[in-house]
């Protein structure tokens, strides 16, 4: 595939930069080591908020263009004050967002112009698990997450499905959900 | 433990309602079946946004007090326009938020007054995985997530650590990360 300056924007993706970034990483693997971070402060009850601003990547400390504040709470039916989405609803956003970004990038890399990508995500959870009422027979997390994509663009059905499938294969969030990820918890008291 | 109306608020948690909810679920398991949802729309490139509003739970369709809009993008170094946190940063918020809500609830249930809960979350990821440059030797998702809690309250170190440990045991997000969760992806084109 030949990328020229004229066609380097497709789906809002700068494919010239995309391929240049991939080539740079291929040459220097160290560039690919990232650490993302969030700082969370408890407010009251199940209400808490995270700030996301700095991260490490491309061999240096970096900052997002702006700091983001992300709020969670439980709805009233789960004994919260509903100041924001539950933690598990953020997981549904994360899987949709990760796959959608991948779809846009992969479509651009394959020269496919997209006109629409939307998705509905459903996560089924039986709270007997987290309430400790199942005797261990019900897991704490989602029993299943289902993502339904609607994708339109200048390509046939098979090509569009192939782009979604490749996004799945390369999705960081899909991997975290479907394969075990080590989580270490340290506690400082006082 | 005897809960009276006078002491039913601890850590911003209405423990009377908390125990009543648990008792109601114990009696009628069907109440515990929830489905959370998000709807995501692609904007451009890796920029997309989710709306979170309705969910199913307690045997009925429900609505959050307000609809939330959650935005994701990649930073410039990852060929995005940095309109918001990356999808994987939302995972870090989700684990902190889930554990923190649990800590507040469990502390309240155990009669422990908390004065501070904060956490720093770090997620290490090697992008050789999602860039397809590792020959399959590097995973797409986080290699490790580390959560460091700072917890203060009217209890000794061992009691506070026990509360964090119980929050881990009952965390939905911790379960999704550390154990495989089925993710089904459907595609509609046209």
Coordinates of C-alpha atoms in Angstrom, one line a residue:
Chain A
X1 CA 0.0 0.0 0.0
X2 CA 1.3 3.4 -0.9
X3 CA 0.4 6.3 1.3
X4 CA 0.7 9.8 -0.1
X5 CA 0.1 13.0 1.7
X6 CA -3.1 13.6 -0.2
X7 CA -4.9 10.4 1.0
X8 CA -3.3 10.3 4.5
X9 CA -6.6 11.2 6.3
X10 CA -9.2 8.5 6.2
X11 CA -11.9 8.1 8.9
X12 CA -10.2 10.9 10.8
X13 CA -7.1 8.7 11.0
X14 CA -3.8 10.1 9.9
X15 CA -2.6 6.9 8.2
X16 CA 0.8 8.3 7.4
X17 CA 1.4 8.9 11.1
X18 CA -0.2 5.6 12.0
X19 CA 2.2 3.6 9.7
X20 CA 5.2 5.8 10.8
X21 CA 4.4 5.1 14.4
X22 CA 4.2 1.4 13.8
X23 CA 7.5 1.5 11.9
X24 CA 9.2 3.5 14.7
X25 CA 8.0 0.9 17.3
X26 CA 9.2 -1.9 15.1
X27 CA 12.7 -0.4 15.1
X28 CA 12.7 0.5 18.9
X29 CA 10.5 -1.8 21.0
X30 CA 11.1 0.3 24.0
X31 CA 8.8 3.0 22.6
X32 CA 5.9 0.6 23.0
X33 CA 6.2 0.3 26.8
X34 CA 3.3 2.4 28.3
X35 CA 2.0 2.9 31.8
X36 CA -1.4 4.4 32.2
X37 CA -2.6 5.8 35.5
X38 CA -5.6 7.0 37.5
X39 CA -5.9 8.6 40.9
X40 CA -9.2 8.0 42.7
X41 CA -10.6 9.8 45.7
X42 CA -13.5 8.5 47.8
X43 CA -16.3 11.1 48.2
X44 CA -19.0 9.4 50.3
X45 CA -20.6 6.0 50.2
X46 CA -20.2 4.5 46.7
X47 CA -19.6 8.0 45.2
X48 CA -15.9 8.5 44.2
X49 CA -14.0 10.2 41.4
X50 CA -10.9 9.5 39.4
X51 CA -8.5 11.9 37.7
X52 CA -6.7 10.9 34.6
X53 CA -3.8 13.1 33.3
X54 CA -0.3 11.7 33.2
X55 CA 1.1 8.5 31.7
X56 CA 4.4 7.1 30.6
X57 CA 5.0 6.1 27.0
X58 CA 7.4 6.5 24.1
X59 CA 10.2 6.5 26.6
X60 CA 9.0 9.6 28.5
X61 CA 6.5 11.0 31.0
X62 CA 3.6 12.4 29.1
X63 CA 0.4 14.4 29.8
X64 CA -3.0 14.3 28.2
X65 CA -4.1 17.5 26.5
X66 CA -6.5 18.0 29.5
X67 CA -7.0 16.3 32.8
X68 CA -10.2 14.2 32.9
X69 CA -12.4 13.6 35.9
X70 CA -14.5 10.5 35.9
X71 CA -17.2 9.9 38.5
X72 CA -18.8 6.7 39.7
X73 CA -21.6 5.9 42.1
X74 CA -24.4 3.3 42.5
X75 CA -28.0 4.1 41.6
X76 CA -30.5 4.4 44.4
X77 CA -31.7 0.8 43.9
X78 CA -28.1 -0.3 44.8
X79 CA -28.0 2.0 47.8
X80 CA -26.1 4.9 46.2
X81 CA -26.9 8.5 45.3
X82 CA -26.5 8.0 41.5
X83 CA -23.9 10.7 40.9
X84 CA -22.6 8.8 37.9
X85 CA -22.3 5.5 36.1
X86 CA -21.4 2.4 38.2
X87 CA -17.9 1.0 37.8
X88 CA -19.2 -1.9 35.8
X89 CA -20.9 0.4 33.3
X90 CA -17.5 2.0 32.6
X91 CA -16.3 -1.5 31.6
X92 CA -19.0 -1.5 28.9
X93 CA -17.9 1.9 27.6
X94 CA -14.3 0.7 27.6
X95 CA -14.9 -2.4 25.4
X96 CA -17.0 -0.4 23.0
X97 CA -14.5 2.4 22.8
X98 CA -11.5 0.1 22.4
X99 CA -13.1 -1.9 19.6
X100 CA -14.5 1.2 17.9
X101 CA -11.1 3.0 17.8
X102 CA -9.6 -0.2 16.4
X103 CA -12.2 -0.4 13.7
X104 CA -11.5 3.1 12.6
X105 CA -7.8 2.6 12.5
X106 CA -7.9 -0.8 10.8
X107 CA -10.4 0.4 8.2
X108 CA -8.2 3.4 7.4
X109 CA -5.1 1.1 7.2
X110 CA -7.1 -1.1 4.7
X111 CA -8.3 1.9 2.7
X112 CA -12.0 1.5 3.7
X113 CA -14.0 4.7 4.3
X114 CA -16.5 4.3 7.2
X115 CA -19.7 6.3 7.3
X116 CA -21.0 5.0 10.6
X117 CA -19.9 2.9 13.6
X118 CA -22.2 2.5 16.6
X119 CA -22.6 -0.1 19.2
X120 CA -24.9 -1.3 22.0
X121 CA -23.3 -3.1 24.9
X122 CA -25.1 -5.2 27.4
X123 CA -23.6 -6.8 30.5
X124 CA -25.5 -9.4 32.4
X125 CA -24.7 -9.6 36.1
X126 CA -26.3 -11.5 38.9
X127 CA -25.7 -9.5 42.1
X128 CA -26.1 -12.7 44.3
X129 CA -22.3 -12.9 43.7
X130 CA -21.2 -9.6 45.1
X131 CA -23.8 -9.8 47.9
X132 CA -22.3 -13.1 49.0
X133 CA -25.6 -14.8 48.7
X134 CA -24.8 -17.5 46.2
X135 CA -22.6 -19.8 48.3
X136 CA -19.9 -19.2 45.7
X137 CA -22.0 -20.5 42.7
X138 CA -22.4 -17.1 41.1
X139 CA -19.4 -15.0 40.0
X140 CA -19.0 -11.4 41.1
X141 CA -18.5 -10.0 37.6
X142 CA -20.4 -10.1 34.4
X143 CA -21.7 -13.5 33.3
X144 CA -21.6 -12.2 29.7
X145 CA -20.9 -9.0 27.8
X146 CA -22.6 -8.6 24.4
X147 CA -21.5 -5.9 21.9
X148 CA -23.7 -5.3 18.9
X149 CA -22.0 -3.2 16.2
X150 CA -23.7 -1.3 13.4
X151 CA -21.0 -0.6 10.8
X152 CA -21.5 1.2 7.5
X153 CA -18.9 2.2 4.9
X154 CA -17.6 1.9 1.4
X155 CA -17.0 -1.8 1.5
X156 CA -19.0 -5.1 1.3
X157 CA -20.4 -7.0 4.2
X158 CA -17.5 -9.4 4.4
X159 CA -14.8 -6.7 4.4
X160 CA -16.6 -4.7 7.1
X161 CA -17.0 -7.9 9.3
X162 CA -13.3 -8.6 8.7
X163 CA -12.4 -5.2 10.1
X164 CA -14.4 -5.7 13.2
X165 CA -12.8 -9.2 13.7
X166 CA -9.4 -7.7 13.4
X167 CA -10.3 -5.0 15.9
X168 CA -11.3 -7.8 18.3
X169 CA -8.0 -9.6 17.8
X170 CA -6.0 -6.5 18.6
X171 CA -8.2 -5.1 21.4
X172 CA -6.5 -4.4 24.7
X173 CA -9.8 -4.3 26.6
X174 CA -11.1 -7.5 25.0
X175 CA -8.0 -9.2 26.1
X176 CA -8.3 -7.9 29.7
X177 CA -11.9 -9.2 29.9
X178 CA -11.4 -12.6 28.2
X179 CA -8.0 -13.5 29.7
X180 CA -6.8 -13.3 33.3
X181 CA -5.0 -10.1 34.1
X182 CA -2.9 -9.9 37.3
X183 CA -4.2 -7.2 39.7
X184 CA -2.0 -6.4 42.7
X185 CA -3.6 -4.5 45.6
X186 CA -1.4 -2.7 48.1
X187 CA -2.7 -1.0 51.2
X188 CA -1.3 1.9 53.3
X189 CA -3.2 2.7 56.4
X190 CA -2.8 5.4 59.0
Chain B
X1 CA -25.3 -5.9 65.1
X2 CA -28.3 -3.8 65.8
X3 CA -29.1 -1.0 63.3
X4 CA -31.2 1.8 64.6
X5 CA -32.5 4.8 62.6
X6 CA -30.0 7.1 64.5
X7 CA -26.9 5.3 63.4
X8 CA -28.0 4.1 60.0
X9 CA -25.7 6.6 58.2
X10 CA -22.0 5.7 58.3
X11 CA -19.5 6.7 55.6
X12 CA -22.4 8.1 53.6
X13 CA -23.8 4.6 53.5
X14 CA -27.4 4.0 54.6
X15 CA -26.7 0.7 56.3
X16 CA -30.4 0.2 57.2
X17 CA -31.2 0.2 53.4
X18 CA -28.1 -1.8 52.7
X19 CA -29.1 -4.6 55.0
X20 CA -32.8 -4.4 53.9
X21 CA -31.7 -4.7 50.3
X22 CA -29.5 -7.7 51.0
X23 CA -32.5 -9.3 53.0
X24 CA -34.9 -8.6 50.1
X25 CA -32.5 -10.3 47.6
X26 CA -32.0 -13.2 49.9
X27 CA -35.7 -13.8 49.8
X28 CA -36.2 -13.1 46.1
X29 CA -33.1 -14.0 44.0
X30 CA -34.7 -12.6 40.9
X31 CA -34.2 -9.1 42.2
X32 CA -30.4 -9.6 41.8
X33 CA -30.5 -10.1 38.1
X34 CA -29.2 -6.9 36.5
X35 CA -28.3 -5.9 33.0
X36 CA -26.2 -2.7 32.5
X37 CA -25.9 -1.0 29.1
X38 CA -24.0 1.5 27.1
X39 CA -24.5 2.9 23.7
X40 CA -21.4 4.1 21.8
X41 CA -21.1 6.3 18.8
X42 CA -18.0 6.7 16.7
X43 CA -17.1 10.4 16.1
X44 CA -13.8 10.3 14.2
X45 CA -10.6 8.3 14.3
X46 CA -10.2 6.9 17.9
X47 CA -12.6 9.5 19.2
X48 CA -16.0 8.1 20.3
X49 CA -18.5 8.6 23.0
X50 CA -20.9 6.4 25.1
X51 CA -24.1 7.3 26.7
X52 CA -25.2 5.4 29.9
X53 CA -28.7 5.8 31.1
X54 CA -31.1 2.8 31.3
X55 CA -30.5 -0.5 32.9
X56 CA -32.5 -3.5 34.1
X57 CA -32.6 -4.5 37.7
X58 CA -34.8 -5.4 40.6
X59 CA -37.2 -7.0 38.1
X60 CA -37.9 -3.8 36.1
X61 CA -36.5 -1.4 33.6
X62 CA -34.8 1.5 35.4
X63 CA -33.1 4.8 34.6
X64 CA -30.2 6.6 36.2
X65 CA -31.0 10.0 37.8
X66 CA -29.2 11.5 34.8
X67 CA -27.8 10.3 31.5
X68 CA -24.0 10.2 31.5
X69 CA -21.8 10.8 28.4
X70 CA -18.3 9.2 28.5
X71 CA -15.7 10.1 25.9
X72 CA -12.6 8.2 24.8
X73 CA -9.8 9.0 22.4
X74 CA -6.1 8.3 22.0
X75 CA -3.5 10.9 22.9
X76 CA -1.4 12.4 20.0
X77 CA 1.5 10.0 20.7
X78 CA -1.0 7.2 19.8
X79 CA -2.3 8.9 16.7
X80 CA -5.4 10.3 18.3
X81 CA -6.7 13.9 19.1
X82 CA -6.9 13.4 22.9
X83 CA -10.5 14.3 23.4
X84 CA -10.6 12.1 26.5
X85 CA -9.0 9.2 28.3
X86 CA -8.1 6.0 26.4
X87 CA -10.4 3.0 26.8
X88 CA -7.8 1.3 29.0
X89 CA -7.6 4.2 31.4
X90 CA -11.3 3.8 32.0
X91 CA -10.4 0.2 33.2
X92 CA -8.2 1.8 35.9
X93 CA -11.0 4.0 37.0
X94 CA -13.4 1.1 37.1
X95 CA -11.2 -1.1 39.4
X96 CA -10.5 1.8 41.8
X97 CA -14.2 2.9 41.8
X98 CA -15.5 -0.7 42.4
X99 CA -13.1 -1.4 45.2
X100 CA -13.6 2.0 46.8
X101 CA -17.4 1.6 46.8
X102 CA -17.0 -1.8 48.3
X103 CA -14.6 -0.5 51.0
X104 CA -17.2 2.2 52.0
X105 CA -20.0 -0.3 52.2
X106 CA -18.1 -3.0 54.0
X107 CA -16.7 -0.6 56.5
X108 CA -20.2 0.8 57.2
X109 CA -21.5 -2.8 57.6
X110 CA -18.7 -3.5 60.1
X111 CA -19.3 -0.3 62.0
X112 CA -16.0 1.3 61.0
X113 CA -16.0 5.1 60.3
X114 CA -13.7 5.9 57.4
X115 CA -12.0 9.4 57.1
X116 CA -10.1 8.9 53.9
X117 CA -9.9 6.4 51.0
X118 CA -7.7 7.2 48.0
X119 CA -6.0 5.1 45.5
X120 CA -3.4 5.3 42.7
X121 CA -3.8 2.8 39.9
X122 CA -1.1 1.9 37.4
X123 CA -1.5 -0.3 34.4
X124 CA 1.5 -1.6 32.5
X125 CA 1.0 -2.3 28.8
X126 CA 3.4 -3.2 26.0
X127 CA 1.8 -1.9 22.8
X128 CA 3.8 -4.4 20.7
X129 CA 0.8 -6.6 21.4
X130 CA -1.9 -4.5 19.8
X131 CA 0.4 -3.3 17.1
X132 CA 0.9 -6.9 16.1
X133 CA 4.7 -6.6 16.3
X134 CA 5.4 -9.3 19.0
X135 CA 4.7 -12.4 17.0
X136 CA 2.1 -13.3 19.6
X137 CA 4.5 -13.2 22.6
X138 CA 3.1 -10.0 24.1
X139 CA -0.6 -9.8 25.1
X140 CA -2.8 -7.0 23.9
X141 CA -4.0 -6.0 27.4
X142 CA -2.4 -4.9 30.6
X143 CA 0.5 -7.1 31.8
X144 CA -0.3 -6.0 35.3
X145 CA -2.6 -3.6 37.1
X146 CA -1.4 -2.3 40.5
X147 CA -3.8 -0.5 42.9
X148 CA -2.3 1.3 46.0
X149 CA -4.9 2.3 48.5
X150 CA -4.5 4.9 51.3
X151 CA -7.1 4.2 53.9
X152 CA -7.7 6.0 57.2
X153 CA -10.5 5.5 59.7
X154 CA -11.4 4.7 63.2
X155 CA -10.0 1.2 63.3
X156 CA -6.6 -0.5 63.5
X157 CA -4.4 -1.4 60.6
X158 CA -5.5 -5.0 60.6
X159 CA -9.2 -4.1 60.5
X160 CA -8.7 -1.6 57.7
X161 CA -6.7 -4.1 55.6
X162 CA -9.5 -6.7 56.3
X163 CA -12.0 -4.3 54.8
X164 CA -9.9 -3.8 51.6
X165 CA -9.5 -7.6 51.3
X166 CA -13.2 -8.2 51.6
X167 CA -13.8 -5.5 49.0
X168 CA -11.5 -7.4 46.7
X169 CA -13.3 -10.6 47.3
X170 CA -16.6 -9.1 46.4
X171 CA -15.5 -6.8 43.5
X172 CA -17.3 -7.3 40.2
X173 CA -14.5 -5.4 38.3
X174 CA -11.7 -7.4 40.0
X175 CA -13.5 -10.6 38.9
X176 CA -13.8 -9.4 35.3
X177 CA -10.1 -8.6 35.1
X178 CA -8.7 -11.7 36.9
X179 CA -11.1 -14.3 35.5
X180 CA -12.2 -14.9 31.9
X181 CA -15.4 -13.1 31.0
X182 CA -17.3 -14.2 27.8
X183 CA -17.6 -11.3 25.3
X184 CA -19.9 -11.9 22.3
X185 CA -19.5 -9.5 19.4
X186 CA -22.3 -9.2 16.8
X187 CA -22.0 -7.2 13.6
X188 CA -24.8 -5.6 11.5
X189 CA -23.6 -4.0 8.3
X190 CA -25.5 -2.0 5.7

